[in-house]
Amino acid sequence: MASKDDSIPIEKLGVVNLPQWEQGWQKAKDAGKDPQFHVKNVHPIFSKHLEQLTGGRSRLKFLFPLCGKAMDMKWLADQGHTIVGVDGVEDAARQFFQENAIQPTVTDVPALNGKLYQGMEGRVSIYVCDYFNFSSEVKGQFDAIWDRGAFVAINEVDREKYVRLMKTLLKPNGRCLMEVYQYEPRLFPGPPHNVPEDELKQLLGDYDMALLDTGDHTERLGKLWNLPWIKTAYFLIKASN
Ligand code: SAH
């Protein structure tokens, strides 16, 4: 497939839509592997900064946008929190429940043109649908969001829409921990996409944003994607009351 001017292939622009994500999941499965972005254990940055995200509060309602089969969901549910994940690829939900040996109940959700996988007495729900169909009408608002591989995964043209949706999904005192990648964007199309700090700040408007942590991935991902440097930055985002 080619882009509008027929000179730059779409994949070079880093535009990836749900059917391509689905293919990616299938390709990994056929190779007997996990998708490349999957972290096999609890994400170390998440466990390290969980306290900042919860503010020490228990039994919170967490949202995992574009959740994949993140182990963090089970880990949090075991601590008594309630988790809602959203992913457009059904195999993500299937694999999550299977690998964690949880028997899910599966129901159709016509309003979302999707399905709901639920387990652990309702403490873990994964909606299988396009995230942009999701809204606070489905499950209300959330105390906390772990945005890992989510904002960086959506297409760049959808960034404003994504942040608008995020703001409607967070409670007035809600918090979000967001991971973004940083590298020289002309050298690699993503995803994960490069997110300049200034752009994120501008998109968030009156929401507070503080850098909590950083990571250097030059060794592994730099080699893989032929980049001289590649980093992650982790921001704690707070809703403006
Ligand atoms: N947060 C997960 C997965 C990150 S990869 C983790 O940390 O492992 C991005 C995920 O988003 C993929 O599982 C992909 O299937 C899903 N995805 C991409 N676009 C989507 C969309 N528009 N709606 C819902 N899910 C989407």
PDB file of C-alpha atoms and ligand atoms in Angstrom:
ATOM      1  CA  MET A   1       0.000   0.000   0.000  1.00  0.00           C
ATOM      2  CA  ALA A   2       1.244   3.517  -0.684  1.00  0.00           C
ATOM      3  CA  SER A   3       0.647   6.898   0.938  1.00  0.00           C
ATOM      4  CA  LYS A   4      -1.259   9.756  -0.675  1.00  0.00           C
ATOM      5  CA  ASP A   5       1.616  10.990  -2.799  1.00  0.00           C
ATOM      6  CA  ASP A   6       2.539   7.403  -3.711  1.00  0.00           C
ATOM      7  CA  SER A   7       6.184   7.914  -2.821  1.00  0.00           C
ATOM      8  CA  ILE A   8       6.417   6.956   0.857  1.00  0.00           C
ATOM      9  CA  PRO A   9       5.118   3.547   1.904  1.00  0.00           C
ATOM     10  CA  ILE A  10       2.662   3.785   4.771  1.00  0.00           C
ATOM     11  CA  GLU A  11       4.751   1.621   7.086  1.00  0.00           C
ATOM     12  CA  LYS A  12       7.600   4.108   6.729  1.00  0.00           C
ATOM     13  CA  LEU A  13       5.356   6.796   8.175  1.00  0.00           C
ATOM     14  CA  GLY A  14       4.710   4.630  11.206  1.00  0.00           C
ATOM     15  CA  VAL A  15       0.951   4.478  10.682  1.00  0.00           C
ATOM     16  CA  VAL A  16      -0.324   1.217  12.122  1.00  0.00           C
ATOM     17  CA  ASN A  17      -4.007   0.366  12.322  1.00  0.00           C
ATOM     18  CA  LEU A  18      -5.834  -2.426  14.162  1.00  0.00           C
ATOM     19  CA  PRO A  19      -5.656  -5.047  11.376  1.00  0.00           C
ATOM     20  CA  GLN A  20      -1.868  -4.648  11.344  1.00  0.00           C
ATOM     21  CA  TRP A  21      -1.704  -5.002  15.148  1.00  0.00           C
ATOM     22  CA  GLU A  22      -3.761  -8.141  14.769  1.00  0.00           C
ATOM     23  CA  GLN A  23      -1.291  -9.456  12.197  1.00  0.00           C
ATOM     24  CA  GLY A  24       1.589  -8.638  14.559  1.00  0.00           C
ATOM     25  CA  TRP A  25      -0.005 -10.668  17.356  1.00  0.00           C
ATOM     26  CA  GLN A  26      -0.635 -13.546  14.950  1.00  0.00           C
ATOM     27  CA  LYS A  27       2.900 -13.461  13.573  1.00  0.00           C
ATOM     28  CA  ALA A  28       4.391 -13.672  17.060  1.00  0.00           C
ATOM     29  CA  LYS A  29       2.037 -16.514  17.960  1.00  0.00           C
ATOM     30  CA  ASP A  30       2.937 -18.439  14.800  1.00  0.00           C
ATOM     31  CA  ALA A  31       6.606 -18.074  15.750  1.00  0.00           C
ATOM     32  CA  GLY A  32       5.824 -19.375  19.239  1.00  0.00           C
ATOM     33  CA  LYS A  33       6.819 -16.028  20.748  1.00  0.00           C
ATOM     34  CA  ASP A  34       5.307 -13.136  22.660  1.00  0.00           C
ATOM     35  CA  PRO A  35       4.869  -9.822  20.837  1.00  0.00           C
ATOM     36  CA  GLN A  36       8.078  -7.836  20.996  1.00  0.00           C
ATOM     37  CA  PHE A  37       6.610  -5.158  23.302  1.00  0.00           C
ATOM     38  CA  HIS A  38       5.415  -7.661  25.927  1.00  0.00           C
ATOM     39  CA  VAL A  39       7.204  -7.584  29.287  1.00  0.00           C
ATOM     40  CA  LYS A  40       7.350 -11.035  30.833  1.00  0.00           C
ATOM     41  CA  ASN A  41       7.206  -9.856  34.428  1.00  0.00           C
ATOM     42  CA  VAL A  42       5.758  -6.919  36.294  1.00  0.00           C
ATOM     43  CA  HIS A  43       7.143  -3.770  34.677  1.00  0.00           C
ATOM     44  CA  PRO A  44       9.933  -2.590  36.995  1.00  0.00           C
ATOM     45  CA  ILE A  45       9.059   1.091  36.561  1.00  0.00           C
ATOM     46  CA  PHE A  46       5.447   0.373  37.379  1.00  0.00           C
ATOM     47  CA  SER A  47       6.188  -1.439  40.636  1.00  0.00           C
ATOM     48  CA  LYS A  48       8.797   1.173  41.548  1.00  0.00           C
ATOM     49  CA  HIS A  49       6.379   4.108  41.203  1.00  0.00           C
ATOM     50  CA  LEU A  50       3.048   2.493  42.049  1.00  0.00           C
ATOM     51  CA  GLU A  51       2.855   4.382  45.328  1.00  0.00           C
ATOM     52  CA  GLN A  52       3.049   7.710  43.450  1.00  0.00           C
ATOM     53  CA  LEU A  53       0.229   6.595  41.223  1.00  0.00           C
ATOM     54  CA  THR A  54      -2.065   5.387  43.999  1.00  0.00           C
ATOM     55  CA  GLY A  55      -1.069   8.042  46.518  1.00  0.00           C
ATOM     56  CA  GLY A  56      -1.026   5.161  48.993  1.00  0.00           C
ATOM     57  CA  ARG A  57      -4.725   4.455  48.504  1.00  0.00           C
ATOM     58  CA  SER A  58      -6.081   0.918  48.253  1.00  0.00           C
ATOM     59  CA  ARG A  59      -8.882  -0.642  46.186  1.00  0.00           C
ATOM     60  CA  LEU A  60      -8.521   1.759  43.293  1.00  0.00           C
ATOM     61  CA  LYS A  61      -9.989   1.525  39.837  1.00  0.00           C
ATOM     62  CA  PHE A  62      -7.237   1.273  37.217  1.00  0.00           C
ATOM     63  CA  LEU A  63      -7.433   1.705  33.467  1.00  0.00           C
ATOM     64  CA  PHE A  64      -4.912   0.058  31.144  1.00  0.00           C
ATOM     65  CA  PRO A  65      -5.434   1.591  27.685  1.00  0.00           C
ATOM     66  CA  LEU A  66      -4.135  -0.640  24.853  1.00  0.00           C
ATOM     67  CA  CYS A  67      -3.370  -3.208  27.526  1.00  0.00           C
ATOM     68  CA  GLY A  68      -1.990  -6.148  25.523  1.00  0.00           C
ATOM     69  CA  LYS A  69      -1.579  -8.984  28.017  1.00  0.00           C
ATOM     70  CA  ALA A  70       0.393  -6.941  30.561  1.00  0.00           C
ATOM     71  CA  MET A  71       1.263  -8.962  33.659  1.00  0.00           C
ATOM     72  CA  ASP A  72       0.827  -5.796  35.709  1.00  0.00           C
ATOM     73  CA  MET A  73      -2.966  -6.232  35.511  1.00  0.00           C
ATOM     74  CA  LYS A  74      -2.932  -9.541  37.417  1.00  0.00           C
ATOM     75  CA  TRP A  75      -0.350  -8.249  39.894  1.00  0.00           C
ATOM     76  CA  LEU A  76      -2.548  -5.238  40.728  1.00  0.00           C
ATOM     77  CA  ALA A  77      -5.747  -7.281  40.907  1.00  0.00           C
ATOM     78  CA  ASP A  78      -4.019  -9.576  43.423  1.00  0.00           C
ATOM     79  CA  GLN A  79      -3.491  -6.482  45.591  1.00  0.00           C
ATOM     80  CA  GLY A  80      -7.227  -5.754  45.649  1.00  0.00           C
ATOM     81  CA  HIS A  81      -7.436  -3.101  42.927  1.00  0.00           C
ATOM     82  CA  THR A  82      -9.949  -3.307  40.073  1.00  0.00           C
ATOM     83  CA  ILE A  83      -8.541  -3.316  36.559  1.00  0.00           C
ATOM     84  CA  VAL A  84     -10.085  -2.459  33.238  1.00  0.00           C
ATOM     85  CA  GLY A  85      -7.968  -3.041  30.144  1.00  0.00           C
ATOM     86  CA  VAL A  86      -8.823  -2.236  26.543  1.00  0.00           C
ATOM     87  CA  ASP A  87      -7.215  -3.858  23.532  1.00  0.00           C
ATOM     88  CA  GLY A  88      -8.433  -4.170  19.969  1.00  0.00           C
ATOM     89  CA  VAL A  89      -6.976  -7.652  19.458  1.00  0.00           C
ATOM     90  CA  GLU A  90      -8.980 -10.498  20.990  1.00  0.00           C
ATOM     91  CA  ASP A  91      -5.977 -12.773  21.291  1.00  0.00           C
ATOM     92  CA  ALA A  92      -4.452 -10.324  23.791  1.00  0.00           C
ATOM     93  CA  ALA A  93      -7.387 -10.941  26.147  1.00  0.00           C
ATOM     94  CA  ARG A  94      -7.425 -14.690  25.456  1.00  0.00           C
ATOM     95  CA  GLN A  95      -3.704 -15.051  26.153  1.00  0.00           C
ATOM     96  CA  PHE A  96      -3.902 -12.902  29.298  1.00  0.00           C
ATOM     97  CA  PHE A  97      -6.534 -15.095  30.916  1.00  0.00           C
ATOM     98  CA  GLN A  98      -4.994 -18.332  29.706  1.00  0.00           C
ATOM     99  CA  GLU A  99      -1.471 -17.520  30.869  1.00  0.00           C
ATOM    100  CA  ASN A 100      -2.698 -16.399  34.267  1.00  0.00           C
ATOM    101  CA  ALA A 101      -4.897 -19.497  34.609  1.00  0.00           C
ATOM    102  CA  ILE A 102      -8.029 -17.409  35.126  1.00  0.00           C
ATOM    103  CA  GLN A 103     -11.291 -18.658  33.679  1.00  0.00           C
ATOM    104  CA  PRO A 104     -12.958 -15.655  31.987  1.00  0.00           C
ATOM    105  CA  THR A 105     -16.594 -15.062  31.223  1.00  0.00           C
ATOM    106  CA  VAL A 106     -16.933 -13.690  27.704  1.00  0.00           C
ATOM    107  CA  THR A 107     -19.812 -11.503  26.576  1.00  0.00           C
ATOM    108  CA  ASP A 108     -20.572  -9.487  23.475  1.00  0.00           C
ATOM    109  CA  VAL A 109     -20.706  -5.729  23.853  1.00  0.00           C
ATOM    110  CA  PRO A 110     -22.633  -4.526  20.815  1.00  0.00           C
ATOM    111  CA  ALA A 111     -22.390  -0.845  21.818  1.00  0.00           C
ATOM    112  CA  LEU A 112     -18.589  -1.086  21.476  1.00  0.00           C
ATOM    113  CA  ASN A 113     -18.690  -3.448  18.545  1.00  0.00           C
ATOM    114  CA  GLY A 114     -16.601  -5.682  20.765  1.00  0.00           C
ATOM    115  CA  LYS A 115     -16.411  -8.174  23.611  1.00  0.00           C
ATOM    116  CA  LEU A 116     -15.790  -8.220  27.338  1.00  0.00           C
ATOM    117  CA  TYR A 117     -13.528 -10.774  29.036  1.00  0.00           C
ATOM    118  CA  GLN A 118     -13.942 -10.791  32.786  1.00  0.00           C
ATOM    119  CA  GLY A 119     -12.404 -12.754  35.657  1.00  0.00           C
ATOM    120  CA  MET A 120     -11.284 -12.727  39.308  1.00  0.00           C
ATOM    121  CA  GLU A 121     -14.790 -11.883  40.578  1.00  0.00           C
ATOM    122  CA  GLY A 122     -14.953  -8.945  38.201  1.00  0.00           C
ATOM    123  CA  ARG A 123     -11.644  -7.441  39.358  1.00  0.00           C
ATOM    124  CA  VAL A 124     -10.095  -7.831  35.887  1.00  0.00           C
ATOM    125  CA  SER A 125     -12.017  -6.830  32.776  1.00  0.00           C
ATOM    126  CA  ILE A 126     -10.591  -6.599  29.285  1.00  0.00           C
ATOM    127  CA  TYR A 127     -12.689  -4.909  26.647  1.00  0.00           C
ATOM    128  CA  VAL A 128     -11.819  -6.079  23.156  1.00  0.00           C
ATOM    129  CA  CYS A 129     -12.610  -3.073  20.982  1.00  0.00           C
ATOM    130  CA  ASP A 130     -11.084  -0.068  19.302  1.00  0.00           C
ATOM    131  CA  TYR A 131      -9.937   2.157  22.177  1.00  0.00           C
ATOM    132  CA  PHE A 132     -11.477   5.158  20.464  1.00  0.00           C
ATOM    133  CA  ASN A 133     -14.916   3.511  20.915  1.00  0.00           C
ATOM    134  CA  PHE A 134     -14.319   3.305  24.679  1.00  0.00           C
ATOM    135  CA  SER A 135     -15.643   6.058  26.968  1.00  0.00           C
ATOM    136  CA  SER A 136     -16.587   6.843  30.574  1.00  0.00           C
ATOM    137  CA  GLU A 137     -20.089   5.613  29.741  1.00  0.00           C
ATOM    138  CA  VAL A 138     -18.783   2.043  29.706  1.00  0.00           C
ATOM    139  CA  LYS A 139     -17.200   1.753  33.180  1.00  0.00           C
ATOM    140  CA  GLY A 140     -17.282   5.256  34.624  1.00  0.00           C
ATOM    141  CA  GLN A 141     -14.103   7.172  35.481  1.00  0.00           C
ATOM    142  CA  PHE A 142     -10.806   5.888  36.847  1.00  0.00           C
ATOM    143  CA  ASP A 143      -8.523   6.686  39.785  1.00  0.00           C
ATOM    144  CA  ALA A 144      -5.392   5.758  37.869  1.00  0.00           C
ATOM    145  CA  ILE A 145      -4.107   4.974  34.394  1.00  0.00           C
ATOM    146  CA  TRP A 146      -0.949   3.035  33.502  1.00  0.00           C
ATOM    147  CA  ASP A 147      -0.161   4.192  29.991  1.00  0.00           C
ATOM    148  CA  ARG A 148       2.574   1.824  28.860  1.00  0.00           C
ATOM    149  CA  GLY A 149       2.987   1.278  25.141  1.00  0.00           C
ATOM    150  CA  ALA A 150      -0.343   3.039  24.568  1.00  0.00           C
ATOM    151  CA  PHE A 151       0.107   6.733  23.774  1.00  0.00           C
ATOM    152  CA  VAL A 152       3.290   5.797  21.888  1.00  0.00           C
ATOM    153  CA  ALA A 153       1.390   3.117  19.927  1.00  0.00           C
ATOM    154  CA  ILE A 154      -1.441   5.215  18.514  1.00  0.00           C
ATOM    155  CA  ASN A 155      -0.970   7.044  15.250  1.00  0.00           C
ATOM    156  CA  GLU A 156       0.319  10.572  15.591  1.00  0.00           C
ATOM    157  CA  VAL A 157      -2.814  12.088  14.005  1.00  0.00           C
ATOM    158  CA  ASP A 158      -4.840  10.645  16.905  1.00  0.00           C
ATOM    159  CA  ARG A 159      -2.856  12.251  19.719  1.00  0.00           C
ATOM    160  CA  GLU A 160      -5.286  15.097  20.453  1.00  0.00           C
ATOM    161  CA  LYS A 161      -8.253  12.751  20.377  1.00  0.00           C
ATOM    162  CA  TYR A 162      -6.409  10.346  22.698  1.00  0.00           C
ATOM    163  CA  VAL A 163      -5.606  13.014  25.300  1.00  0.00           C
ATOM    164  CA  ARG A 164      -9.166  14.350  25.171  1.00  0.00           C
ATOM    165  CA  LEU A 165     -10.441  10.822  25.858  1.00  0.00           C
ATOM    166  CA  MET A 166      -7.920  10.330  28.663  1.00  0.00           C
ATOM    167  CA  LYS A 167      -9.130  13.493  30.384  1.00  0.00           C
ATOM    168  CA  THR A 168     -12.741  12.304  30.309  1.00  0.00           C
ATOM    169  CA  LEU A 169     -11.710   8.927  31.741  1.00  0.00           C
ATOM    170  CA  LEU A 170      -9.754  10.252  34.735  1.00  0.00           C
ATOM    171  CA  LYS A 171     -11.524  11.195  37.963  1.00  0.00           C
ATOM    172  CA  PRO A 172     -10.996  14.801  39.115  1.00  0.00           C
ATOM    173  CA  ASN A 173      -8.142  13.684  41.409  1.00  0.00           C
ATOM    174  CA  GLY A 174      -6.957  10.954  39.039  1.00  0.00           C
ATOM    175  CA  ARG A 175      -3.370  10.228  38.080  1.00  0.00           C
ATOM    176  CA  CYS A 176      -1.690   8.691  35.079  1.00  0.00           C
ATOM    177  CA  LEU A 177       1.783   7.216  34.740  1.00  0.00           C
ATOM    178  CA  MET A 178       2.831   7.474  31.106  1.00  0.00           C
ATOM    179  CA  GLU A 179       5.789   5.960  29.309  1.00  0.00           C
ATOM    180  CA  VAL A 180       7.033   7.720  26.182  1.00  0.00           C
ATOM    181  CA  TYR A 181       9.918   6.984  23.846  1.00  0.00           C
ATOM    182  CA  GLN A 182      12.432   9.520  22.703  1.00  0.00           C
ATOM    183  CA  TYR A 183      14.711   9.176  19.688  1.00  0.00           C
ATOM    184  CA  GLU A 184      15.500  10.927  16.426  1.00  0.00           C
ATOM    185  CA  PRO A 185      12.158  10.466  14.575  1.00  0.00           C
ATOM    186  CA  ARG A 186      13.538  10.846  11.052  1.00  0.00           C
ATOM    187  CA  LEU A 187      15.557   7.654  11.630  1.00  0.00           C
ATOM    188  CA  PHE A 188      12.690   5.378  12.682  1.00  0.00           C
ATOM    189  CA  PRO A 189       8.940   5.565  11.987  1.00  0.00           C
ATOM    190  CA  GLY A 190       7.727   3.745  15.128  1.00  0.00           C
ATOM    191  CA  PRO A 191       5.680   2.531  16.838  1.00  0.00           C
ATOM    192  CA  PRO A 192       6.697   3.123  19.504  1.00  0.00           C
ATOM    193  CA  HIS A 193       6.601   6.737  18.378  1.00  0.00           C
ATOM    194  CA  ASN A 194       8.894   9.496  19.505  1.00  0.00           C
ATOM    195  CA  VAL A 195       7.059  11.889  21.844  1.00  0.00           C
ATOM    196  CA  PRO A 196       8.763  15.214  22.519  1.00  0.00           C
ATOM    197  CA  GLU A 197       8.173  16.435  26.074  1.00  0.00           C
ATOM    198  CA  ASP A 198       7.000  19.858  24.846  1.00  0.00           C
ATOM    199  CA  GLU A 199       4.353  18.325  22.620  1.00  0.00           C
ATOM    200  CA  LEU A 200       2.970  16.226  25.463  1.00  0.00           C
ATOM    201  CA  LYS A 201       2.937  19.238  27.768  1.00  0.00           C
ATOM    202  CA  GLN A 202       1.028  21.257  25.220  1.00  0.00           C
ATOM    203  CA  LEU A 203      -1.499  18.485  24.633  1.00  0.00           C
ATOM    204  CA  LEU A 204      -2.093  18.076  28.377  1.00  0.00           C
ATOM    205  CA  GLY A 205      -2.846  21.764  28.823  1.00  0.00           C
ATOM    206  CA  ASP A 206      -3.738  22.513  32.446  1.00  0.00           C
ATOM    207  CA  TYR A 207      -2.883  18.985  33.645  1.00  0.00           C
ATOM    208  CA  ASP A 208       0.220  18.731  35.781  1.00  0.00           C
ATOM    209  CA  MET A 209       3.091  16.669  34.376  1.00  0.00           C
ATOM    210  CA  ALA A 210       6.291  15.675  36.201  1.00  0.00           C
ATOM    211  CA  LEU A 211       9.200  13.525  35.068  1.00  0.00           C
ATOM    212  CA  LEU A 212       9.527  10.541  37.430  1.00  0.00           C
ATOM    213  CA  ASP A 213      12.063   8.334  35.755  1.00  0.00           C
ATOM    214  CA  THR A 214      14.032   7.626  32.596  1.00  0.00           C
ATOM    215  CA  GLY A 215      15.455   4.580  30.861  1.00  0.00           C
ATOM    216  CA  ASP A 216      18.163   4.050  28.244  1.00  0.00           C
ATOM    217  CA  HIS A 217      17.451   1.412  25.587  1.00  0.00           C
ATOM    218  CA  THR A 218      20.302   2.151  23.203  1.00  0.00           C
ATOM    219  CA  GLU A 219      21.921  -1.186  23.899  1.00  0.00           C
ATOM    220  CA  ARG A 220      19.016  -3.405  22.802  1.00  0.00           C
ATOM    221  CA  LEU A 221      16.442  -1.309  20.870  1.00  0.00           C
ATOM    222  CA  GLY A 222      19.043   1.042  19.412  1.00  0.00           C
ATOM    223  CA  LYS A 223      20.744  -1.954  17.829  1.00  0.00           C
ATOM    224  CA  LEU A 224      17.424  -3.447  16.713  1.00  0.00           C
ATOM    225  CA  TRP A 225      16.178  -0.260  15.031  1.00  0.00           C
ATOM    226  CA  ASN A 226      19.542   1.115  14.036  1.00  0.00           C
ATOM    227  CA  LEU A 227      19.329   4.211  16.225  1.00  0.00           C
ATOM    228  CA  PRO A 228      22.290   5.989  17.816  1.00  0.00           C
ATOM    229  CA  TRP A 229      20.237   6.497  20.987  1.00  0.00           C
ATOM    230  CA  ILE A 230      16.768   5.702  22.300  1.00  0.00           C
ATOM    231  CA  LYS A 231      15.345   6.503  25.704  1.00  0.00           C
ATOM    232  CA  THR A 232      12.137   6.269  27.669  1.00  0.00           C
ATOM    233  CA  ALA A 233      10.727   8.934  29.938  1.00  0.00           C
ATOM    234  CA  TYR A 234       8.066   8.302  32.575  1.00  0.00           C
ATOM    235  CA  PHE A 235       5.713  11.125  33.481  1.00  0.00           C
ATOM    236  CA  LEU A 236       3.286  11.375  36.367  1.00  0.00           C
ATOM    237  CA  ILE A 237       0.257  13.244  35.082  1.00  0.00           C
ATOM    238  CA  LYS A 238      -2.305  14.710  37.469  1.00  0.00           C
ATOM    239  CA  ALA A 239      -5.757  15.896  36.569  1.00  0.00           C
ATOM    240  CA  SER A 240      -6.523  19.507  37.366  1.00  0.00           C
ATOM    241  CA  ASN A 241      -9.277  19.590  39.959  1.00  0.00           C
TER     242      ASN A 241
HETATM  243  N1  SAH B   1       0.305  -2.003  27.047  1.00  0.00           N
HETATM  244  C1  SAH B   1       0.705  -3.290  26.521  1.00  0.00           C
HETATM  245  C2  SAH B   1       0.702  -3.381  25.003  1.00  0.00           C
HETATM  246  C3  SAH B   1       1.453  -2.326  24.248  1.00  0.00           C
HETATM  247  S1  SAH B   1       1.495  -2.546  22.488  1.00  0.00           S
HETATM  248  C4  SAH B   1       2.041  -3.692  27.115  1.00  0.00           C
HETATM  249  O1  SAH B   1       2.643  -2.914  27.821  1.00  0.00           O
HETATM  250  O2  SAH B   1       2.497  -4.823  26.841  1.00  0.00           O
HETATM  251  C5  SAH B   1       0.033  -1.737  21.934  1.00  0.00           C
HETATM  252  C6  SAH B   1      -1.241  -2.557  22.051  1.00  0.00           C
HETATM  253  O3  SAH B   1      -2.306  -1.756  21.601  1.00  0.00           O
HETATM  254  C7  SAH B   1      -1.303  -3.837  21.192  1.00  0.00           C
HETATM  255  O4  SAH B   1      -1.658  -4.920  22.010  1.00  0.00           O
HETATM  256  C8  SAH B   1      -2.385  -3.553  20.139  1.00  0.00           C
HETATM  257  O5  SAH B   1      -3.149  -4.703  19.831  1.00  0.00           O
HETATM  258  C9  SAH B   1      -3.233  -2.488  20.828  1.00  0.00           C
HETATM  259  N2  SAH B   1      -3.892  -1.479  19.964  1.00  0.00           N
HETATM  260  C10 SAH B   1      -3.329  -0.751  18.984  1.00  0.00           C
HETATM  261  N3  SAH B   1      -4.214   0.137  18.493  1.00  0.00           N
HETATM  262  C11 SAH B   1      -5.361  -0.025  19.192  1.00  0.00           C
HETATM  263  C12 SAH B   1      -6.644   0.608  19.167  1.00  0.00           C
HETATM  264  N4  SAH B   1      -6.925   1.578  18.305  1.00  0.00           N
HETATM  265  N5  SAH B   1      -7.585   0.203  20.044  1.00  0.00           N
HETATM  266  C13 SAH B   1      -7.322  -0.792  20.929  1.00  0.00           C
HETATM  267  N6  SAH B   1      -6.134  -1.432  20.996  1.00  0.00           N
HETATM  268  C14 SAH B   1      -5.167  -1.053  20.144  1.00  0.00           C
END
